[in-house]
Amino acid sequence: MNQKVYIFDTTLRDGEQSPGVNLNVQDKLDIANQLQRLGVDIIEAGFPIASQGDFEAVRSVAKKIKGVTIAGLARASVKDIDRAWEAVKYADQARIHTFIATSDIHLTHKLKMSRDEVLDAAVAAVKYAKNYTNDVEFSAEDAFRSDLDFLCRVIEAAIAAGATTINIPDTVGYATPVEFGEFIRDIRARVTNVNKAVISVHCHNDLGLAVANSLAAVANGAQQVECAVNGIGERAGNASLEEVVMALYTRRPFFQKDTGIKKEEIYRTSRLVSSLTGMRIQPNKAIVGKNAFAHESGIHQDGVLKERSTYEIMNPEMIGLNINNIVLGKHSGRHAIKDRLLEMGYHLSTEEIEKAFVKFKELADKKREIKDEDLAAIVENEVLTVPETYTLEYLHISSGTKVIPTATIRLCKNGEMFEEASCGDGPVDAIYKAIDKITGISSILLLYNLHAVTGGKDALGEVTVKILPNGGNKKTFLGRGISTDILEASTKAYLNAVNKVVSIEYENGNHDQSARDGV
């Protein structure tokens, strides 16, 4: 029997700290649902004291996602721990994850505390958290750059105080695999009560070594790996969940470890996270990149055709990637669409399936063959979206080399039509200015990204935008849109982002209709 390695997913907490990523409550619930299907052991749903929105998201995940441990992050303070418990207490299995830095550089420049003060704070935090739950994780922030003797003192004291999991982070991604493996081995040798807690690691990717360091830690006795889908996170990101899982699986004879991950859900999970965060996956990304199972060299192609194992160490179907897609067309019915979506891992309601089918038919009239990538784009961009306050009814563009780009757009809101025209530096700029006139929401466009979902002249184009509404709130909003027409896709993406702004303002009680009725 291989020993189990627990997978602690921090996509919703550290992953959301990726620059420019801003997940709303529904986004977090969608990802958490998929993480539960994936089979992660712990979902770190957020940092409840960071904001009211983060608190609500963690609480919603704790209430609705069952059969998995839900963790909330808290600094080593009573206020943080109280707030974390208020959010996670509804979970079937609730964990409080409390932390304090232990490196001298953090003690001197950030905390302004002595080593003894940090030790006392760590013990007090663990003891206080134990009043709420038996499942308490303690993290020594910047552990790898800490003095080893002091770090071991803190770990031993935290375990004695009741911590059931001890996390050893390489917070700034400074370690190398040989060093980090020895570091974990030394901690296990020095801490006398180490067997009373699960030893966890959380490695950052600043030097591109997060996965390698995590695996080195596992080889030297770490029992839990903290990671994120697609490796997203602060700065250069975290250890990539899919890479850690597949490395442990593919090299089972070496590691003699296993996880509870349902590997066939990996690709679906990766796509969902990429779609909702707006963070594209690089083509050569291990496991889930577009080129991960592609072969360009003639020698490689010949070898794979004769025997796949000549150049592939993993089966793409194992991660849920169906290479031989069933091609659907305009004559395909609801049943075929429903079955294909289920095979792809999309568990939709009857209403959502109907909406997907309508969008599928619209696309099938423009595109001869509909592939899995097209279906996934329809579901992620047209079905699993925020309520549409404004919908696109009509779009006309006038543009050319010696013509001032002009856009005329008609939007529908609650059955009422609003139409505006505007000029711009280009057709997309003109469209967005016209939308701003109708909605009364002007924004700064921070990101515009266009890519083809599939190949061919009739390819489905997917546009991702990120906007910052003008005003005091510095919250950014992500929008996505798809169409065989890139200007229509651009319009849908911007409208998707604007609808999110409207939704948030309504939730916050800002119901100024003069800015919503085209006045």
Short mmCIF file of C-alpha atoms in Angstrom, two decimals:
data_model
loop_
_atom_site.label_atom_id
_atom_site.label_comp_id
_atom_site.label_asym_id
_atom_site.label_seq_id
_atom_site.Cartn_x
_atom_site.Cartn_y
_atom_site.Cartn_z
CA MET A 1 0.00 0.00 0.00
CA ASN A 2 1.36 3.40 -0.96
CA GLN A 3 1.21 6.09 1.72
CA LYS A 4 -1.35 8.82 1.10
CA VAL A 5 -0.30 12.40 0.46
CA TYR A 6 -3.04 14.88 1.37
CA ILE A 7 -3.79 17.52 -1.24
CA PHE A 8 -4.50 20.94 0.29
CA ASP A 9 -5.83 23.18 -2.47
CA THR A 10 -5.26 26.92 -2.06
CA THR A 11 -6.58 28.05 -5.47
CA LEU A 12 -9.36 30.08 -3.82
CA ARG A 13 -7.02 31.77 -1.34
CA ASP A 14 -3.41 32.07 -2.52
CA GLY A 15 -4.48 31.50 -6.12
CA GLU A 16 -6.86 34.42 -5.99
CA GLN A 17 -3.96 36.59 -4.83
CA SER A 18 -2.55 36.37 -8.36
CA PRO A 19 -2.25 39.91 -9.73
CA GLY A 20 -5.49 40.91 -11.43
CA VAL A 21 -7.57 37.91 -10.31
CA ASN A 22 -10.85 38.79 -8.63
CA LEU A 23 -13.33 35.96 -8.03
CA ASN A 24 -16.88 36.66 -6.90
CA VAL A 25 -18.86 34.36 -4.60
CA GLN A 26 -20.40 32.36 -7.45
CA ASP A 27 -17.00 31.93 -9.11
CA LYS A 28 -15.60 30.54 -5.87
CA LEU A 29 -18.54 28.19 -5.45
CA ASP A 30 -18.16 26.91 -9.02
CA ILE A 31 -14.45 26.22 -8.46
CA ALA A 32 -15.07 24.70 -5.01
CA ASN A 33 -17.69 22.34 -6.46
CA GLN A 34 -15.22 21.18 -9.07
CA LEU A 35 -12.44 20.78 -6.48
CA GLN A 36 -14.78 18.55 -4.51
CA ARG A 37 -15.36 16.45 -7.65
CA LEU A 38 -11.60 16.40 -8.22
CA GLY A 39 -11.17 14.83 -4.80
CA VAL A 40 -8.93 17.29 -2.96
CA ASP A 41 -8.71 16.69 0.78
CA ILE A 42 -8.78 20.31 1.95
CA ILE A 43 -10.07 23.46 0.25
CA GLU A 44 -8.62 26.70 1.61
CA ALA A 45 -11.57 28.88 0.69
CA GLY A 46 -10.06 32.26 1.54
CA PHE A 47 -8.87 34.74 4.17
CA PRO A 48 -12.15 35.68 5.95
CA ILE A 49 -10.90 38.82 7.69
CA ALA A 50 -9.44 40.28 4.49
CA SER A 51 -12.79 41.70 3.37
CA GLN A 52 -16.53 41.23 3.74
CA GLY A 53 -16.62 39.71 0.26
CA ASP A 54 -13.97 37.15 1.17
CA PHE A 55 -15.83 36.32 4.38
CA GLU A 56 -19.09 35.76 2.49
CA ALA A 57 -17.34 33.59 -0.09
CA VAL A 58 -15.71 31.37 2.54
CA ARG A 59 -18.98 31.05 4.43
CA SER A 60 -20.87 30.13 1.25
CA VAL A 61 -18.31 27.47 0.37
CA ALA A 62 -18.46 26.08 3.94
CA LYS A 63 -22.26 25.89 3.79
CA LYS A 64 -22.62 24.37 0.35
CA ILE A 65 -19.58 22.16 -0.32
CA LYS A 66 -19.79 18.86 1.55
CA GLY A 67 -17.51 15.87 1.99
CA VAL A 68 -14.28 17.86 2.11
CA THR A 69 -12.43 19.89 4.78
CA ILE A 70 -12.93 23.66 4.39
CA ALA A 71 -10.14 25.84 5.79
CA GLY A 72 -10.04 29.56 6.52
CA LEU A 73 -6.77 31.46 6.92
CA ALA A 74 -6.11 33.60 10.00
CA ARG A 75 -3.16 35.48 11.38
CA ALA A 76 -2.09 34.63 14.90
CA SER A 77 -4.63 36.97 16.48
CA VAL A 78 -7.93 36.54 18.30
CA LYS A 79 -9.80 38.79 15.87
CA ASP A 80 -8.60 36.86 12.81
CA ILE A 81 -9.34 33.47 14.36
CA ASP A 82 -12.84 34.53 15.45
CA ARG A 83 -13.60 35.73 11.94
CA ALA A 84 -12.22 32.57 10.36
CA TRP A 85 -14.38 30.38 12.58
CA GLU A 86 -17.50 32.42 11.86
CA ALA A 87 -16.94 31.65 8.16
CA VAL A 88 -15.93 27.97 8.27
CA LYS A 89 -18.08 26.71 11.15
CA TYR A 90 -20.83 25.56 8.77
CA ALA A 91 -18.54 23.04 7.05
CA ASP A 92 -18.85 19.29 7.55
CA GLN A 93 -15.18 19.41 8.47
CA ALA A 94 -13.86 22.84 9.44
CA ARG A 95 -10.19 23.81 9.77
CA ILE A 96 -8.63 27.00 11.09
CA HIS A 97 -5.29 27.72 9.44
CA THR A 98 -3.34 30.21 11.55
CA PHE A 99 0.11 31.56 10.81
CA ILE A 100 2.92 33.83 11.94
CA ALA A 101 6.34 34.50 10.40
CA THR A 102 9.43 32.92 12.01
CA SER A 103 12.34 34.25 9.92
CA ASP A 104 14.54 36.97 11.43
CA ILE A 105 13.99 39.19 8.39
CA HIS A 106 10.22 39.14 9.01
CA LEU A 107 10.59 39.51 12.80
CA THR A 108 12.86 42.54 12.40
CA HIS A 109 11.28 44.41 9.51
CA LYS A 110 7.61 43.38 9.51
CA LEU A 111 6.48 42.12 12.90
CA LYS A 112 8.88 44.10 15.13
CA MET A 113 8.78 41.16 17.55
CA SER A 114 11.37 39.08 19.36
CA ARG A 115 11.67 35.33 18.88
CA ASP A 116 10.12 34.68 22.29
CA GLU A 117 7.18 36.94 21.45
CA VAL A 118 6.59 35.08 18.19
CA LEU A 119 6.77 31.73 19.98
CA ASP A 120 4.22 32.89 22.56
CA ALA A 121 1.93 34.28 19.84
CA ALA A 122 2.04 31.01 17.89
CA VAL A 123 1.15 28.94 20.97
CA ALA A 124 -1.62 31.33 22.00
CA ALA A 125 -3.13 31.28 18.50
CA VAL A 126 -3.19 27.50 18.30
CA LYS A 127 -4.70 27.17 21.78
CA TYR A 128 -7.36 29.75 21.00
CA ALA A 129 -8.27 28.11 17.69
CA LYS A 130 -8.59 24.75 19.48
CA ASN A 131 -11.52 26.21 21.42
CA TYR A 132 -13.43 26.16 18.12
CA THR A 133 -12.22 23.02 16.36
CA ASN A 134 -9.85 20.12 16.81
CA ASP A 135 -8.55 20.61 13.26
CA VAL A 136 -5.98 23.40 13.56
CA GLU A 137 -3.16 23.99 11.11
CA PHE A 138 -0.19 26.17 12.03
CA SER A 139 2.09 27.72 9.42
CA ALA A 140 5.50 29.21 10.11
CA GLU A 141 5.62 31.87 7.41
CA ASP A 142 8.99 32.09 5.62
CA ALA A 143 10.03 28.88 7.36
CA PHE A 144 12.83 28.02 4.97
CA ARG A 145 14.70 31.28 5.71
CA SER A 146 14.20 30.84 9.46
CA ASP A 147 16.83 29.74 11.94
CA LEU A 148 16.35 25.96 12.12
CA ASP A 149 16.75 25.68 15.89
CA PHE A 150 14.18 28.41 16.52
CA LEU A 151 11.82 27.01 13.88
CA CYS A 152 11.92 23.58 15.53
CA ARG A 153 11.15 25.18 18.91
CA VAL A 154 8.09 26.90 17.43
CA ILE A 155 6.89 23.74 15.68
CA GLU A 156 7.28 21.63 18.81
CA ALA A 157 5.41 24.20 20.89
CA ALA A 158 2.62 24.50 18.31
CA ILE A 159 2.11 20.73 18.28
CA ALA A 160 2.11 20.65 22.08
CA ALA A 161 -0.53 23.40 22.03
CA GLY A 162 -2.77 21.24 19.84
CA ALA A 163 -1.88 21.87 16.19
CA THR A 164 -2.80 18.81 14.11
CA THR A 165 -1.06 20.00 10.93
CA ILE A 166 2.24 21.88 10.71
CA ASN A 167 2.93 23.70 7.46
CA ILE A 168 6.51 24.47 6.39
CA PRO A 169 6.35 27.13 3.66
CA ASP A 170 9.03 28.27 1.27
CA THR A 171 7.21 31.59 1.14
CA VAL A 172 9.49 33.35 -1.34
CA GLY A 173 10.47 30.34 -3.46
CA TYR A 174 14.13 30.50 -2.36
CA ALA A 175 14.83 26.81 -1.73
CA THR A 176 16.30 24.20 -4.06
CA PRO A 177 15.06 20.59 -4.03
CA VAL A 178 18.10 19.03 -2.31
CA GLU A 179 18.11 21.73 0.37
CA PHE A 180 14.37 21.60 0.96
CA GLY A 181 14.31 17.82 1.20
CA GLU A 182 17.09 17.90 3.80
CA PHE A 183 15.27 20.72 5.59
CA ILE A 184 12.13 18.60 6.02
CA ARG A 185 14.20 15.59 7.07
CA ASP A 186 16.04 17.66 9.70
CA ILE A 187 12.77 19.02 11.11
CA ARG A 188 11.34 15.51 11.41
CA ALA A 189 14.52 14.39 13.19
CA ARG A 190 14.69 17.31 15.62
CA VAL A 191 11.05 17.88 16.65
CA THR A 192 10.35 15.29 19.35
CA ASN A 193 6.54 15.28 18.98
CA VAL A 194 6.50 15.50 15.16
CA ASN A 195 4.53 12.26 14.81
CA LYS A 196 1.53 13.88 16.51
CA ALA A 197 0.92 16.16 13.51
CA VAL A 198 0.77 16.01 9.72
CA ILE A 199 3.76 17.76 8.15
CA SER A 200 2.73 19.96 5.23
CA VAL A 201 4.66 22.06 2.71
CA HIS A 202 3.68 25.17 0.74
CA CYS A 203 6.20 26.07 -1.95
CA HIS A 204 6.25 29.15 -4.15
CA ASN A 205 7.59 29.19 -7.68
CA ASP A 206 9.85 32.24 -7.81
CA LEU A 207 12.77 30.15 -9.13
CA GLY A 208 10.54 27.69 -10.97
CA LEU A 209 11.14 25.01 -8.34
CA ALA A 210 7.83 24.84 -6.43
CA VAL A 211 6.81 21.41 -7.70
CA ALA A 212 10.34 19.99 -7.44
CA ASN A 213 10.65 21.28 -3.86
CA SER A 214 7.25 19.85 -2.93
CA LEU A 215 8.18 16.44 -4.31
CA ALA A 216 11.54 16.54 -2.51
CA ALA A 217 9.65 17.27 0.72
CA VAL A 218 7.29 14.31 0.12
CA ALA A 219 10.29 12.05 -0.49
CA ASN A 220 11.61 13.14 2.90
CA GLY A 221 8.46 12.65 4.95
CA ALA A 222 6.01 15.49 4.18
CA GLN A 223 2.45 14.15 4.26
CA GLN A 224 0.53 17.11 2.82
CA VAL A 225 1.21 19.36 -0.19
CA GLU A 226 -0.38 22.78 -0.49
CA CYS A 227 -0.85 23.67 -4.14
CA ALA A 228 -3.09 25.45 -6.64
CA VAL A 229 -4.72 24.50 -9.92
CA ASN A 230 -2.53 25.62 -12.84
CA GLY A 231 0.05 26.76 -10.27
CA ILE A 232 -1.56 30.19 -9.87
CA GLY A 233 -0.80 32.38 -6.86
CA GLU A 234 1.25 35.28 -5.52
CA ARG A 235 4.02 36.51 -7.82
CA ALA A 236 5.25 33.48 -9.84
CA GLY A 237 2.61 31.25 -8.27
CA ASN A 238 2.40 28.06 -6.21
CA ALA A 239 3.20 24.44 -6.80
CA SER A 240 0.90 23.21 -9.58
CA LEU A 241 -1.67 20.73 -8.25
CA GLU A 242 -1.85 18.75 -11.48
CA GLU A 243 1.93 18.47 -11.76
CA VAL A 244 2.34 17.27 -8.16
CA VAL A 245 -0.47 14.72 -8.51
CA MET A 246 0.65 13.31 -11.85
CA ALA A 247 4.32 13.19 -10.79
CA LEU A 248 3.38 11.15 -7.71
CA TYR A 249 1.17 8.89 -9.83
CA THR A 250 3.51 8.44 -12.79
CA ARG A 251 6.53 7.80 -10.53
CA ARG A 252 4.73 5.61 -7.97
CA PRO A 253 7.56 3.04 -7.82
CA PHE A 254 9.96 5.80 -6.80
CA PHE A 255 7.83 7.82 -4.35
CA GLN A 256 5.59 4.98 -3.12
CA LYS A 257 2.93 7.62 -2.43
CA ASP A 258 -0.56 8.20 -3.71
CA THR A 259 -3.32 10.83 -3.55
CA GLY A 260 -7.09 10.64 -3.55
CA ILE A 261 -7.36 12.81 -6.67
CA LYS A 262 -9.74 11.72 -9.44
CA LYS A 263 -7.30 12.29 -12.26
CA GLU A 264 -9.95 12.28 -14.97
CA GLU A 265 -11.22 15.59 -13.53
CA ILE A 266 -7.85 17.37 -13.85
CA TYR A 267 -8.28 18.86 -17.32
CA ARG A 268 -11.84 20.03 -16.64
CA THR A 269 -10.71 21.67 -13.38
CA SER A 270 -7.80 23.38 -15.10
CA ARG A 271 -10.06 24.82 -17.82
CA LEU A 272 -12.61 26.08 -15.29
CA VAL A 273 -9.99 27.86 -13.19
CA SER A 274 -8.39 29.37 -16.28
CA SER A 275 -11.76 30.60 -17.53
CA LEU A 276 -12.94 32.13 -14.24
CA THR A 277 -9.61 33.75 -13.35
CA GLY A 278 -8.84 34.94 -16.88
CA MET A 279 -5.35 33.46 -16.59
CA ARG A 280 -4.47 31.66 -19.82
CA ILE A 281 -2.54 28.42 -19.63
CA GLN A 282 0.78 28.56 -21.49
CA PRO A 283 0.76 26.07 -24.41
CA ASN A 284 3.80 24.17 -23.10
CA LYS A 285 2.49 23.92 -19.53
CA ALA A 286 3.07 20.44 -18.15
CA ILE A 287 -0.01 18.15 -17.93
CA VAL A 288 -2.69 20.63 -19.06
CA GLY A 289 -1.01 22.82 -21.69
CA LYS A 290 -2.26 22.71 -25.28
CA ASN A 291 1.03 21.16 -26.42
CA ALA A 292 1.46 18.75 -23.51
CA PHE A 293 0.45 15.76 -25.66
CA ALA A 294 1.26 17.22 -29.08
CA HIS A 295 4.08 15.87 -31.28
CA GLU A 296 5.61 17.96 -34.07
CA SER A 297 8.79 16.03 -34.84
CA GLY A 298 8.40 13.36 -37.51
CA ILE A 299 10.50 10.94 -35.48
CA HIS A 300 8.29 11.49 -32.42
CA GLN A 301 5.10 11.13 -34.45
CA ASP A 302 6.32 7.88 -35.96
CA GLY A 303 7.25 6.53 -32.53
CA VAL A 304 3.91 7.45 -30.94
CA LEU A 305 1.95 5.90 -33.80
CA LYS A 306 3.88 2.66 -33.38
CA GLU A 307 3.81 2.64 -29.58
CA ARG A 308 2.55 5.56 -27.47
CA SER A 309 4.99 4.91 -24.60
CA THR A 310 7.96 5.74 -26.85
CA TYR A 311 7.36 9.45 -26.31
CA GLU A 312 4.44 9.72 -23.86
CA ILE A 313 4.74 8.82 -20.18
CA MET A 314 1.08 9.62 -19.47
CA ASN A 315 -2.19 8.83 -21.16
CA PRO A 316 -4.04 12.10 -22.03
CA GLU A 317 -7.39 10.40 -21.40
CA MET A 318 -6.25 9.80 -17.82
CA ILE A 319 -6.56 13.53 -17.03
CA GLY A 320 -9.89 13.82 -18.83
CA LEU A 321 -8.51 15.05 -22.15
CA ASN A 322 -10.39 13.36 -24.98
CA ILE A 323 -8.13 13.57 -28.01
CA ASN A 324 -10.59 11.91 -30.39
CA ASN A 325 -13.48 14.34 -30.02
CA ILE A 326 -16.95 13.40 -31.23
CA VAL A 327 -17.80 16.06 -33.80
CA LEU A 328 -21.24 17.57 -33.33
CA GLY A 329 -23.18 19.57 -35.90
CA LYS A 330 -26.43 21.42 -36.50
CA HIS A 331 -28.39 18.16 -36.70
CA SER A 332 -27.27 17.02 -33.21
CA GLY A 333 -30.08 16.90 -30.64
CA ARG A 334 -30.42 17.79 -26.98
CA HIS A 335 -29.68 14.25 -25.83
CA ALA A 336 -26.35 14.15 -27.67
CA ILE A 337 -25.37 17.54 -26.25
CA LYS A 338 -26.39 16.56 -22.72
CA ASP A 339 -24.44 13.28 -22.88
CA ARG A 340 -21.35 14.96 -24.30
CA LEU A 341 -21.39 17.65 -21.61
CA LEU A 342 -21.67 14.98 -18.92
CA GLU A 343 -18.70 13.13 -20.43
CA MET A 344 -16.77 16.40 -20.30
CA GLY A 345 -17.57 16.77 -16.60
CA TYR A 346 -20.25 19.47 -16.78
CA HIS A 347 -23.09 18.75 -14.35
CA LEU A 348 -25.75 21.22 -15.49
CA SER A 349 -29.35 21.78 -14.48
CA THR A 350 -32.17 21.26 -16.99
CA GLU A 351 -32.40 25.04 -17.48
CA GLU A 352 -28.64 25.33 -18.04
CA ILE A 353 -28.65 22.44 -20.53
CA GLU A 354 -31.45 24.15 -22.47
CA LYS A 355 -29.50 27.41 -22.54
CA ALA A 356 -26.39 25.55 -23.71
CA PHE A 357 -28.39 23.81 -26.44
CA VAL A 358 -29.79 27.11 -27.75
CA LYS A 359 -26.28 28.61 -27.88
CA PHE A 360 -24.99 25.43 -29.51
CA LYS A 361 -27.61 25.70 -32.27
CA GLU A 362 -26.73 29.36 -32.84
CA LEU A 363 -23.06 28.42 -33.23
CA ALA A 364 -23.86 25.40 -35.43
CA ASP A 365 -25.52 27.72 -37.96
CA LYS A 366 -22.19 29.55 -38.33
CA LYS A 367 -19.71 26.72 -37.85
CA ARG A 368 -19.86 23.33 -39.57
CA GLU A 369 -18.23 21.23 -36.85
CA ILE A 370 -18.59 21.81 -33.10
CA LYS A 371 -15.81 20.29 -31.03
CA ASP A 372 -15.32 19.78 -27.30
CA GLU A 373 -13.43 23.06 -27.00
CA ASP A 374 -16.39 24.88 -28.54
CA LEU A 375 -18.83 23.23 -26.13
CA ALA A 376 -16.63 24.06 -23.17
CA ALA A 377 -16.44 27.70 -24.29
CA ILE A 378 -20.23 27.86 -24.64
CA VAL A 379 -20.78 26.51 -21.13
CA GLU A 380 -18.11 28.62 -19.47
CA ASN A 381 -18.84 31.87 -21.29
CA GLU A 382 -22.56 31.72 -22.07
CA VAL A 383 -24.17 29.45 -19.47
CA LEU A 384 -22.22 29.70 -16.20
CA THR A 385 -22.31 33.49 -16.05
CA VAL A 386 -23.68 36.23 -13.82
CA PRO A 387 -27.31 37.35 -14.39
CA GLU A 388 -27.45 39.57 -17.45
CA THR A 389 -28.84 42.99 -16.62
CA TYR A 390 -27.92 44.20 -20.10
CA THR A 391 -28.11 41.95 -23.15
CA LEU A 392 -26.92 42.62 -26.70
CA GLU A 393 -29.70 43.12 -29.24
CA TYR A 394 -27.99 44.81 -32.17
CA LEU A 395 -24.49 45.79 -33.24
CA HIS A 396 -23.35 47.71 -36.32
CA ILE A 397 -19.76 48.71 -37.03
CA SER A 398 -18.41 51.14 -39.63
CA SER A 399 -14.64 50.95 -39.95
CA GLY A 400 -11.86 51.06 -42.51
CA THR A 401 -8.44 52.46 -43.33
CA LYS A 402 -9.75 55.97 -44.07
CA VAL A 403 -12.94 55.87 -42.02
CA ILE A 404 -13.46 56.97 -38.44
CA PRO A 405 -14.51 53.79 -36.58
CA THR A 406 -18.12 54.09 -35.44
CA ALA A 407 -20.25 51.66 -33.47
CA THR A 408 -24.02 51.64 -33.08
CA ILE A 409 -25.26 49.34 -30.35
CA ARG A 410 -28.64 48.44 -28.92
CA LEU A 411 -28.92 46.87 -25.47
CA CYS A 412 -31.96 45.44 -23.69
CA LYS A 413 -32.61 45.94 -19.99
CA ASN A 414 -35.79 44.57 -18.40
CA GLY A 415 -37.50 44.49 -21.79
CA GLU A 416 -36.65 48.13 -22.60
CA MET A 417 -34.31 48.99 -25.47
CA PHE A 418 -31.49 51.54 -25.32
CA GLU A 419 -29.44 52.57 -28.34
CA GLU A 420 -26.30 54.68 -28.67
CA ALA A 421 -23.58 55.37 -31.21
CA SER A 422 -19.99 56.37 -30.61
CA CYS A 423 -16.69 56.88 -32.42
CA GLY A 424 -13.38 55.51 -31.23
CA ASP A 425 -9.73 54.86 -32.03
CA GLY A 426 -10.83 51.49 -33.41
CA PRO A 427 -14.02 49.43 -33.67
CA VAL A 428 -13.58 47.84 -30.25
CA ASP A 429 -12.96 51.22 -28.60
CA ALA A 430 -16.07 52.62 -30.32
CA ILE A 431 -18.18 49.68 -29.09
CA TYR A 432 -17.02 50.09 -25.51
CA LYS A 433 -17.67 53.84 -25.52
CA ALA A 434 -21.21 53.24 -26.79
CA ILE A 435 -21.84 50.70 -24.03
CA ASP A 436 -20.53 53.18 -21.45
CA LYS A 437 -23.03 55.76 -22.70
CA ILE A 438 -25.97 53.39 -22.26
CA THR A 439 -25.01 51.95 -18.89
CA GLY A 440 -23.56 55.08 -17.31
CA ILE A 441 -20.55 53.02 -16.20
CA SER A 442 -17.23 54.24 -17.56
CA SER A 443 -14.23 52.02 -17.03
CA ILE A 444 -10.53 51.75 -17.72
CA LEU A 445 -9.71 48.75 -19.92
CA LEU A 446 -6.81 46.98 -18.19
CA LEU A 447 -6.67 43.84 -20.31
CA TYR A 448 -7.91 42.71 -23.72
CA ASN A 449 -7.07 39.19 -24.81
CA LEU A 450 -8.28 37.35 -27.93
CA HIS A 451 -7.59 33.73 -28.79
CA ALA A 452 -9.07 31.13 -31.11
CA VAL A 453 -10.79 28.29 -29.26
CA THR A 454 -10.26 25.92 -32.20
CA GLY A 455 -8.49 26.08 -35.56
CA GLY A 456 -9.92 26.92 -38.95
CA LYS A 457 -11.37 30.02 -40.63
CA ASP A 458 -14.67 29.49 -38.81
CA ALA A 459 -12.94 29.20 -35.42
CA LEU A 460 -14.75 30.38 -32.33
CA GLY A 461 -13.00 33.44 -30.92
CA GLU A 462 -12.86 33.97 -27.16
CA VAL A 463 -12.23 37.46 -25.78
CA THR A 464 -11.24 38.18 -22.18
CA VAL A 465 -11.29 41.72 -20.78
CA LYS A 466 -10.50 43.20 -17.42
CA ILE A 467 -11.96 46.56 -16.47
CA LEU A 468 -11.54 49.01 -13.61
CA PRO A 469 -14.70 51.13 -13.15
CA ASN A 470 -13.99 54.80 -12.57
CA GLY A 471 -14.66 55.89 -9.00
CA GLY A 472 -13.35 55.22 -5.52
CA ASN A 473 -13.60 51.41 -5.69
CA LYS A 474 -10.39 49.84 -7.00
CA LYS A 475 -12.05 46.47 -7.63
CA THR A 476 -11.42 45.03 -11.09
CA PHE A 477 -13.89 42.92 -13.07
CA LEU A 478 -13.23 40.18 -15.59
CA GLY A 479 -15.46 39.59 -18.60
CA ARG A 480 -15.51 36.85 -21.23
CA GLY A 481 -17.32 36.53 -24.54
CA ILE A 482 -17.32 34.11 -27.47
CA SER A 483 -18.42 34.32 -31.10
CA THR A 484 -17.21 33.47 -34.58
CA ASP A 485 -17.21 37.29 -35.00
CA ILE A 486 -14.42 38.83 -32.92
CA LEU A 487 -16.22 42.19 -32.61
CA GLU A 488 -19.32 40.44 -31.27
CA ALA A 489 -17.09 38.44 -28.90
CA SER A 490 -15.45 41.70 -27.78
CA THR A 491 -18.88 43.23 -27.13
CA LYS A 492 -20.06 40.22 -25.12
CA ALA A 493 -16.89 40.20 -23.03
CA TYR A 494 -17.22 43.87 -22.09
CA LEU A 495 -20.94 43.47 -21.36
CA ASN A 496 -20.16 40.46 -19.16
CA ALA A 497 -17.78 42.59 -17.10
CA VAL A 498 -20.22 45.52 -16.93
CA ASN A 499 -23.02 43.22 -15.77
CA LYS A 500 -20.76 42.10 -12.93
CA VAL A 501 -20.24 45.74 -11.94
CA VAL A 502 -24.01 46.30 -11.96
CA SER A 503 -24.60 43.13 -9.93
CA ILE A 504 -22.06 44.15 -7.26
CA GLU A 505 -23.43 47.69 -7.04
CA TYR A 506 -26.96 46.35 -6.63
CA GLU A 507 -25.85 43.97 -3.87
CA ASN A 508 -24.14 46.87 -2.11
CA GLY A 509 -27.32 48.95 -2.24
CA ASN A 510 -26.18 51.45 -4.86
CA HIS A 511 -29.38 51.57 -6.89
CA ASP A 512 -28.94 54.91 -8.63
CA GLN A 513 -31.20 54.28 -11.62
CA SER A 514 -30.26 57.52 -13.40
CA ALA A 515 -26.96 55.89 -14.33
CA ARG A 516 -28.69 52.67 -15.41
CA ASP A 517 -31.42 53.94 -17.69
CA GLY A 518 -29.33 55.63 -20.37
CA VAL A 519 -29.90 59.11 -18.88
#
